[in-house]
Amino acid sequence: MNTVTRPRILVVGAGFAGVECVRRLERKLSPGEAEITLVTPFAYQLYLPLLPQVASGVLTPQSVAVSLRRSSRYRTRIIPGGAVGVDLKAKVCVVRTITDKIVDEPFDYIVLSPGSITRTFDIPGLTDTAFGMKTLAEAAYIRDHVITQLDLADASEDPAERASRLQFVVVGGGYAGTETAACLQRLTHAAVQRYPRLDPRLIKWHLIDIAPKLMPELGDKLGRSALEILRRRGIEISLGVSIAKAGPEEVTFTDGRVIPTRTLIWTAGVAASPLIGTLGAETVKGRLAVTAEMCLPDHDGVFALGDAAAVPDLAKGQDGAVCPPTAQHAMRQGTHVADNVIAALRGQPLRPYVHKDLGLVVDLGGADAVSKPLGVELRGLPAQAVARGYHWSALRTGVAKTRVMTNWLLNAVAGDDFVRTGFQARKPAKLKDFEYTDAYLSPEEVRARVEGAGRART
């Protein structure tokens, strides 16, 4: 079978779901059975749950960016770019490469795992002022920014400027926000000892969330434990509160408080990739509605999974229940959807996805953590051991595991360092600058482009 007649499998996205799918396809398909192509801006898989530790300097950026080219079975063609539209009828994916060139990629089977973006709201000044915590670049930039605030506060003779630079606001009481606030507070607490001109009491961290509870998925007891740990460290937690407006030097809360700050970190949830909106298909709260086999109804050869798909959660046994957008589900869905793609390719029956949640882990830095593996509630060092053990085992390569473990050991022995790299220090780096949400095409633009390309070929 030559390369012209081989079925073309196109995987969109190199997150947990996409990478697990590609690796499974490489292992189970012979080179002659299909051509595998992956669309991703970066040739690495980002281990997203450890980003707060990158922001705090516990881990280096390279340690959580797992190269896609290290696999001994590597044979996937990688297109460096992002999918900005899909014509399901013509079976063409429109890709914007990293050089802004638009190309059409035909497929016979497509696996949509484009992931998610930071969910924002129509709050004045939010996207122009806030930082996100969704990409490796954002985590590295936030670390530089926080240390920069300490440097500038130390050099300033203006008490008002000093106070504003030493207050930090994190919005979002889920895992990302809670771990980000916890890890960065530890960084500033350790760093201030190297700034003798700064009063440690001026450094204030605020964690706010519109929900009435912190991390409600943990349950009341563990949620209260996390709350107590953070408050004991001096983090001011406000629940039932959000942002009314944001500016470059102050943030106004919905309860009327005005906080002078130069640092607003927004982690208030995620939304499915805008790519889903180009399909013209049914969605469930913004996520693509798929079957339990992760197929898109009425479209042969189209599969979707991960954060961008509402995969029925059969393990819960509840009508309408969908799998939460977690790495745990995404990894297993990636493996499962690869098996279903292979089954479809070989004319075999597809199997529904079923996975019972293994539990939750929250690393609050140092010896502090709360975890709920298999329903067992843990706190302190046992919870920390479970949290880091889970993350370490989930890393895909031995090189990544070695780097992460070495970083953890070095940080435990030598403590934090407070180096400011200065990368992109004079360039904009807010929410709107990292996620390129304006790069996608409308369904009409996708259709017009594909039809135009088809006429040009004939």
PDB file of N, CA, C and O in Angstrom, residues 246-299:
ATOM      1  N   ALA A 246     -10.848  46.084  36.224  1.00  0.00           N
ATOM      2  CA  ALA A 246      -9.408  45.939  36.444  1.00  0.00           C
ATOM      3  C   ALA A 246      -8.667  47.049  35.711  1.00  0.00           C
ATOM      4  O   ALA A 246      -9.031  47.429  34.602  1.00  0.00           O
ATOM      5  N   GLY A 247      -7.639  47.551  36.345  1.00  0.00           N
ATOM      6  CA  GLY A 247      -6.797  48.569  35.736  1.00  0.00           C
ATOM      7  C   GLY A 247      -5.341  48.225  35.936  1.00  0.00           C
ATOM      8  O   GLY A 247      -5.002  47.262  36.642  1.00  0.00           O
ATOM      9  N   PRO A 248      -4.438  48.990  35.344  1.00  0.00           N
ATOM     10  CA  PRO A 248      -3.012  48.675  35.452  1.00  0.00           C
ATOM     11  C   PRO A 248      -2.441  48.820  36.858  1.00  0.00           C
ATOM     12  O   PRO A 248      -1.406  48.232  37.168  1.00  0.00           O
ATOM     13  N   GLU A 249      -3.123  49.582  37.730  1.00  0.00           N
ATOM     14  CA  GLU A 249      -2.572  49.801  39.069  1.00  0.00           C
ATOM     15  C   GLU A 249      -3.546  49.499  40.194  1.00  0.00           C
ATOM     16  O   GLU A 249      -3.200  49.659  41.362  1.00  0.00           O
ATOM     17  N   GLU A 250      -4.761  49.054  39.864  1.00  0.00           N
ATOM     18  CA  GLU A 250      -5.712  48.693  40.913  1.00  0.00           C
ATOM     19  C   GLU A 250      -6.794  47.789  40.353  1.00  0.00           C
ATOM     20  O   GLU A 250      -7.053  47.764  39.147  1.00  0.00           O
ATOM     21  N   VAL A 251      -7.409  47.028  41.251  1.00  0.00           N
ATOM     22  CA  VAL A 251      -8.490  46.118  40.895  1.00  0.00           C
ATOM     23  C   VAL A 251      -9.657  46.389  41.829  1.00  0.00           C
ATOM     24  O   VAL A 251      -9.475  46.526  43.047  1.00  0.00           O
ATOM     25  N   THR A 252     -10.860  46.471  41.269  1.00  0.00           N
ATOM     26  CA  THR A 252     -12.059  46.691  42.075  1.00  0.00           C
ATOM     27  C   THR A 252     -12.830  45.382  42.203  1.00  0.00           C
ATOM     28  O   THR A 252     -13.179  44.760  41.194  1.00  0.00           O
ATOM     29  N   PHE A 253     -13.092  44.962  43.438  1.00  0.00           N
ATOM     30  CA  PHE A 253     -13.861  43.753  43.683  1.00  0.00           C
ATOM     31  C   PHE A 253     -15.356  44.062  43.605  1.00  0.00           C
ATOM     32  O   PHE A 253     -15.771  45.215  43.740  1.00  0.00           O
ATOM     33  N   THR A 254     -16.157  43.024  43.418  1.00  0.00           N
ATOM     34  CA  THR A 254     -17.598  43.221  43.343  1.00  0.00           C
ATOM     35  C   THR A 254     -18.216  43.610  44.686  1.00  0.00           C
ATOM     36  O   THR A 254     -19.357  44.057  44.725  1.00  0.00           O
ATOM     37  N   ASP A 255     -17.472  43.439  45.773  1.00  0.00           N
ATOM     38  CA  ASP A 255     -17.984  43.883  47.070  1.00  0.00           C
ATOM     39  C   ASP A 255     -17.594  45.329  47.370  1.00  0.00           C
ATOM     40  O   ASP A 255     -17.821  45.823  48.481  1.00  0.00           O
ATOM     41  N   GLY A 256     -17.007  46.005  46.383  1.00  0.00           N
ATOM     42  CA  GLY A 256     -16.678  47.420  46.526  1.00  0.00           C
ATOM     43  C   GLY A 256     -15.248  47.721  46.921  1.00  0.00           C
ATOM     44  O   GLY A 256     -14.802  48.862  46.809  1.00  0.00           O
ATOM     45  N   ARG A 257     -14.513  46.737  47.379  1.00  0.00           N
ATOM     46  CA  ARG A 257     -13.120  46.988  47.766  1.00  0.00           C
ATOM     47  C   ARG A 257     -12.255  47.320  46.549  1.00  0.00           C
ATOM     48  O   ARG A 257     -12.431  46.734  45.483  1.00  0.00           O
ATOM     49  N   VAL A 258     -11.345  48.236  46.737  1.00  0.00           N
ATOM     50  CA  VAL A 258     -10.390  48.602  45.690  1.00  0.00           C
ATOM     51  C   VAL A 258      -8.995  48.227  46.189  1.00  0.00           C
ATOM     52  O   VAL A 258      -8.531  48.746  47.214  1.00  0.00           O
ATOM     53  N   ILE A 259      -8.333  47.323  45.484  1.00  0.00           N
ATOM     54  CA  ILE A 259      -7.025  46.816  45.894  1.00  0.00           C
ATOM     55  C   ILE A 259      -5.963  47.402  44.961  1.00  0.00           C
ATOM     56  O   ILE A 259      -5.975  47.147  43.761  1.00  0.00           O
ATOM     57  N   PRO A 260      -5.036  48.202  45.493  1.00  0.00           N
ATOM     58  CA  PRO A 260      -3.927  48.671  44.660  1.00  0.00           C
ATOM     59  C   PRO A 260      -2.977  47.516  44.348  1.00  0.00           C
ATOM     60  O   PRO A 260      -2.435  46.884  45.261  1.00  0.00           O
ATOM     61  N   THR A 261      -2.819  47.192  43.088  1.00  0.00           N
ATOM     62  CA  THR A 261      -1.980  46.054  42.701  1.00  0.00           C
ATOM     63  C   THR A 261      -1.524  46.203  41.263  1.00  0.00           C
ATOM     64  O   THR A 261      -2.205  46.820  40.439  1.00  0.00           O
ATOM     65  N   ARG A 262      -0.367  45.641  40.962  1.00  0.00           N
ATOM     66  CA  ARG A 262       0.136  45.563  39.583  1.00  0.00           C
ATOM     67  C   ARG A 262       0.066  44.128  39.063  1.00  0.00           C
ATOM     68  O   ARG A 262       0.523  43.856  37.959  1.00  0.00           O
ATOM     69  N   THR A 263      -0.524  43.208  39.860  1.00  0.00           N
ATOM     70  CA  THR A 263      -0.536  41.791  39.493  1.00  0.00           C
ATOM     71  C   THR A 263      -1.916  41.200  39.681  1.00  0.00           C
ATOM     72  O   THR A 263      -2.388  41.026  40.806  1.00  0.00           O
ATOM     73  N   LEU A 264      -2.596  40.898  38.567  1.00  0.00           N
ATOM     74  CA  LEU A 264      -3.883  40.219  38.583  1.00  0.00           C
ATOM     75  C   LEU A 264      -3.739  38.938  37.772  1.00  0.00           C
ATOM     76  O   LEU A 264      -3.471  38.977  36.566  1.00  0.00           O
ATOM     77  N   ILE A 265      -3.890  37.790  38.430  1.00  0.00           N
ATOM     78  CA  ILE A 265      -3.772  36.489  37.774  1.00  0.00           C
ATOM     79  C   ILE A 265      -5.170  35.880  37.694  1.00  0.00           C
ATOM     80  O   ILE A 265      -5.824  35.677  38.715  1.00  0.00           O
ATOM     81  N   TRP A 266      -5.615  35.594  36.468  1.00  0.00           N
ATOM     82  CA  TRP A 266      -6.987  35.124  36.234  1.00  0.00           C
ATOM     83  C   TRP A 266      -6.974  33.631  35.921  1.00  0.00           C
ATOM     84  O   TRP A 266      -6.437  33.196  34.912  1.00  0.00           O
ATOM     85  N   THR A 267      -7.591  32.838  36.800  1.00  0.00           N
ATOM     86  CA  THR A 267      -7.663  31.388  36.594  1.00  0.00           C
ATOM     87  C   THR A 267      -9.084  30.889  36.834  1.00  0.00           C
ATOM     88  O   THR A 267      -9.283  29.788  37.346  1.00  0.00           O
ATOM     89  N   ALA A 268     -10.065  31.710  36.451  1.00  0.00           N
ATOM     90  CA  ALA A 268     -11.463  31.403  36.774  1.00  0.00           C
ATOM     91  C   ALA A 268     -12.102  30.490  35.739  1.00  0.00           C
ATOM     92  O   ALA A 268     -13.079  30.838  35.078  1.00  0.00           O
ATOM     93  N   GLY A 269     -11.532  29.310  35.576  1.00  0.00           N
ATOM     94  CA  GLY A 269     -12.143  28.303  34.723  1.00  0.00           C
ATOM     95  C   GLY A 269     -11.652  28.324  33.289  1.00  0.00           C
ATOM     96  O   GLY A 269     -10.861  29.192  32.888  1.00  0.00           O
ATOM     97  N   VAL A 270     -12.122  27.338  32.524  1.00  0.00           N
ATOM     98  CA  VAL A 270     -11.719  27.197  31.126  1.00  0.00           C
ATOM     99  C   VAL A 270     -12.954  27.041  30.253  1.00  0.00           C
ATOM    100  O   VAL A 270     -14.036  26.702  30.733  1.00  0.00           O
ATOM    101  N   ALA A 271     -12.775  27.307  28.970  1.00  0.00           N
ATOM    102  CA  ALA A 271     -13.823  27.107  27.976  1.00  0.00           C
ATOM    103  C   ALA A 271     -13.233  26.305  26.828  1.00  0.00           C
ATOM    104  O   ALA A 271     -12.026  26.363  26.572  1.00  0.00           O
ATOM    105  N   ALA A 272     -14.075  25.550  26.137  1.00  0.00           N
ATOM    106  CA  ALA A 272     -13.601  24.740  25.015  1.00  0.00           C
ATOM    107  C   ALA A 272     -12.961  25.620  23.954  1.00  0.00           C
ATOM    108  O   ALA A 272     -13.313  26.792  23.775  1.00  0.00           O
ATOM    109  N   SER A 273     -12.000  25.068  23.249  1.00  0.00           N
ATOM    110  CA  SER A 273     -11.313  25.788  22.180  1.00  0.00           C
ATOM    111  C   SER A 273     -12.316  26.410  21.198  1.00  0.00           C
ATOM    112  O   SER A 273     -13.319  25.780  20.850  1.00  0.00           O
ATOM    113  N   PRO A 274     -12.048  27.627  20.737  1.00  0.00           N
ATOM    114  CA  PRO A 274     -12.933  28.252  19.733  1.00  0.00           C
ATOM    115  C   PRO A 274     -13.050  27.428  18.448  1.00  0.00           C
ATOM    116  O   PRO A 274     -13.965  27.662  17.654  1.00  0.00           O
ATOM    117  N   LEU A 275     -12.158  26.479  18.235  1.00  0.00           N
ATOM    118  CA  LEU A 275     -12.259  25.621  17.051  1.00  0.00           C
ATOM    119  C   LEU A 275     -13.609  24.917  16.992  1.00  0.00           C
ATOM    120  O   LEU A 275     -14.160  24.701  15.910  1.00  0.00           O
ATOM    121  N   ILE A 276     -14.151  24.559  18.155  1.00  0.00           N
ATOM    122  CA  ILE A 276     -15.424  23.838  18.199  1.00  0.00           C
ATOM    123  C   ILE A 276     -16.532  24.663  17.556  1.00  0.00           C
ATOM    124  O   ILE A 276     -17.443  24.132  16.921  1.00  0.00           O
ATOM    125  N   GLY A 277     -16.456  25.987  17.682  1.00  0.00           N
ATOM    126  CA  GLY A 277     -17.465  26.851  17.103  1.00  0.00           C
ATOM    127  C   GLY A 277     -17.441  26.898  15.591  1.00  0.00           C
ATOM    128  O   GLY A 277     -18.397  27.388  14.967  1.00  0.00           O
ATOM    129  N   THR A 278     -16.372  26.420  14.964  1.00  0.00           N
ATOM    130  CA  THR A 278     -16.288  26.442  13.496  1.00  0.00           C
ATOM    131  C   THR A 278     -16.971  25.233  12.866  1.00  0.00           C
ATOM    132  O   THR A 278     -17.102  25.182  11.641  1.00  0.00           O
ATOM    133  N   LEU A 279     -17.381  24.267  13.679  1.00  0.00           N
ATOM    134  CA  LEU A 279     -17.915  23.021  13.130  1.00  0.00           C
ATOM    135  C   LEU A 279     -19.395  23.096  12.784  1.00  0.00           C
ATOM    136  O   LEU A 279     -19.892  22.307  11.979  1.00  0.00           O
ATOM    137  N   GLY A 280     -20.127  24.001  13.430  1.00  0.00           N
ATOM    138  CA  GLY A 280     -21.567  24.053  13.223  1.00  0.00           C
ATOM    139  C   GLY A 280     -22.282  22.841  13.769  1.00  0.00           C
ATOM    140  O   GLY A 280     -23.360  22.470  13.292  1.00  0.00           O
ATOM    141  N   ALA A 281     -21.707  22.202  14.795  1.00  0.00           N
ATOM    142  CA  ALA A 281     -22.282  20.990  15.384  1.00  0.00           C
ATOM    143  C   ALA A 281     -22.876  21.293  16.754  1.00  0.00           C
ATOM    144  O   ALA A 281     -22.619  22.339  17.355  1.00  0.00           O
ATOM    145  N   GLU A 282     -23.651  20.346  17.277  1.00  0.00           N
ATOM    146  CA  GLU A 282     -24.298  20.518  18.575  1.00  0.00           C
ATOM    147  C   GLU A 282     -23.261  20.540  19.694  1.00  0.00           C
ATOM    148  O   GLU A 282     -22.272  19.792  19.673  1.00  0.00           O
ATOM    149  N   THR A 283     -23.489  21.398  20.673  1.00  0.00           N
ATOM    150  CA  THR A 283     -22.574  21.499  21.805  1.00  0.00           C
ATOM    151  C   THR A 283     -23.344  21.376  23.123  1.00  0.00           C
ATOM    152  O   THR A 283     -24.559  21.573  23.175  1.00  0.00           O
ATOM    153  N   VAL A 284     -22.609  21.044  24.176  1.00  0.00           N
ATOM    154  CA  VAL A 284     -23.140  20.990  25.536  1.00  0.00           C
ATOM    155  C   VAL A 284     -22.276  21.922  26.380  1.00  0.00           C
ATOM    156  O   VAL A 284     -21.119  21.629  26.670  1.00  0.00           O
ATOM    157  N   LYS A 285     -22.841  23.081  26.734  1.00  0.00           N
ATOM    158  CA  LYS A 285     -22.101  24.106  27.477  1.00  0.00           C
ATOM    159  C   LYS A 285     -20.775  24.434  26.796  1.00  0.00           C
ATOM    160  O   LYS A 285     -19.731  24.556  27.445  1.00  0.00           O
ATOM    161  N   GLY A 286     -20.835  24.543  25.471  1.00  0.00           N
ATOM    162  CA  GLY A 286     -19.663  24.933  24.704  1.00  0.00           C
ATOM    163  C   GLY A 286     -18.774  23.787  24.269  1.00  0.00           C
ATOM    164  O   GLY A 286     -17.901  23.982  23.408  1.00  0.00           O
ATOM    165  N   ARG A 287     -18.982  22.596  24.831  1.00  0.00           N
ATOM    166  CA  ARG A 287     -18.185  21.428  24.453  1.00  0.00           C
ATOM    167  C   ARG A 287     -18.937  20.607  23.419  1.00  0.00           C
ATOM    168  O   ARG A 287     -20.160  20.510  23.466  1.00  0.00           O
ATOM    169  N   LEU A 288     -18.214  19.996  22.508  1.00  0.00           N
ATOM    170  CA  LEU A 288     -18.821  19.261  21.407  1.00  0.00           C
ATOM    171  C   LEU A 288     -19.587  18.042  21.933  1.00  0.00           C
ATOM    172  O   LEU A 288     -19.043  17.246  22.708  1.00  0.00           O
ATOM    173  N   ALA A 289     -20.826  17.900  21.521  1.00  0.00           N
ATOM    174  CA  ALA A 289     -21.654  16.759  21.953  1.00  0.00           C
ATOM    175  C   ALA A 289     -21.250  15.513  21.170  1.00  0.00           C
ATOM    176  O   ALA A 289     -21.353  15.479  19.947  1.00  0.00           O
ATOM    177  N   VAL A 290     -20.760  14.502  21.874  1.00  0.00           N
ATOM    178  CA  VAL A 290     -20.322  13.267  21.235  1.00  0.00           C
ATOM    179  C   VAL A 290     -20.979  12.077  21.915  1.00  0.00           C
ATOM    180  O   VAL A 290     -21.566  12.195  22.990  1.00  0.00           O
ATOM    181  N   THR A 291     -20.854  10.918  21.287  1.00  0.00           N
ATOM    182  CA  THR A 291     -21.381   9.685  21.856  1.00  0.00           C
ATOM    183  C   THR A 291     -20.403   9.129  22.884  1.00  0.00           C
ATOM    184  O   THR A 291     -19.294   9.642  23.063  1.00  0.00           O
ATOM    185  N   ALA A 292     -20.806   8.051  23.549  1.00  0.00           N
ATOM    186  CA  ALA A 292     -19.923   7.410  24.521  1.00  0.00           C
ATOM    187  C   ALA A 292     -18.685   6.821  23.856  1.00  0.00           C
ATOM    188  O   ALA A 292     -17.670   6.572  24.525  1.00  0.00           O
ATOM    189  N   GLU A 293     -18.755   6.593  22.539  1.00  0.00           N
ATOM    190  CA  GLU A 293     -17.588   6.103  21.790  1.00  0.00           C
ATOM    191  C   GLU A 293     -16.711   7.260  21.322  1.00  0.00           C
ATOM    192  O   GLU A 293     -15.722   7.058  20.627  1.00  0.00           O
ATOM    193  N   MET A 294     -17.106   8.495  21.694  1.00  0.00           N
ATOM    194  CA  MET A 294     -16.397   9.738  21.350  1.00  0.00           C
ATOM    195  C   MET A 294     -16.463  10.044  19.868  1.00  0.00           C
ATOM    196  O   MET A 294     -15.558  10.640  19.280  1.00  0.00           O
ATOM    197  N   CYS A 295     -17.555   9.619  19.230  1.00  0.00           N
ATOM    198  CA  CYS A 295     -17.816   9.924  17.824  1.00  0.00           C
ATOM    199  C   CYS A 295     -18.768  11.113  17.730  1.00  0.00           C
ATOM    200  O   CYS A 295     -19.647  11.289  18.589  1.00  0.00           O
ATOM    201  N   LEU A 296     -18.609  11.907  16.687  1.00  0.00           N
ATOM    202  CA  LEU A 296     -19.552  12.982  16.420  1.00  0.00           C
ATOM    203  C   LEU A 296     -20.716  12.406  15.625  1.00  0.00           C
ATOM    204  O   LEU A 296     -20.513  11.851  14.537  1.00  0.00           O
ATOM    205  N   PRO A 297     -21.941  12.468  16.153  1.00  0.00           N
ATOM    206  CA  PRO A 297     -23.087  11.862  15.464  1.00  0.00           C
ATOM    207  C   PRO A 297     -23.248  12.381  14.031  1.00  0.00           C
ATOM    208  O   PRO A 297     -23.033  13.569  13.758  1.00  0.00           O
ATOM    209  N   ASP A 298     -23.597  11.481  13.136  1.00  0.00           N
ATOM    210  CA  ASP A 298     -23.875  11.798  11.726  1.00  0.00           C
ATOM    211  C   ASP A 298     -22.642  12.215  10.932  1.00  0.00           C
ATOM    212  O   ASP A 298     -22.780  12.780   9.835  1.00  0.00           O
ATOM    213  N   HIS A 299     -21.463  11.960  11.472  1.00  0.00           N
ATOM    214  CA  HIS A 299     -20.235  12.306  10.746  1.00  0.00           C
ATOM    215  C   HIS A 299     -19.247  11.143  10.883  1.00  0.00           C
ATOM    216  O   HIS A 299     -18.605  10.990  11.929  1.00  0.00           O
TER     217      HIS A 299
END
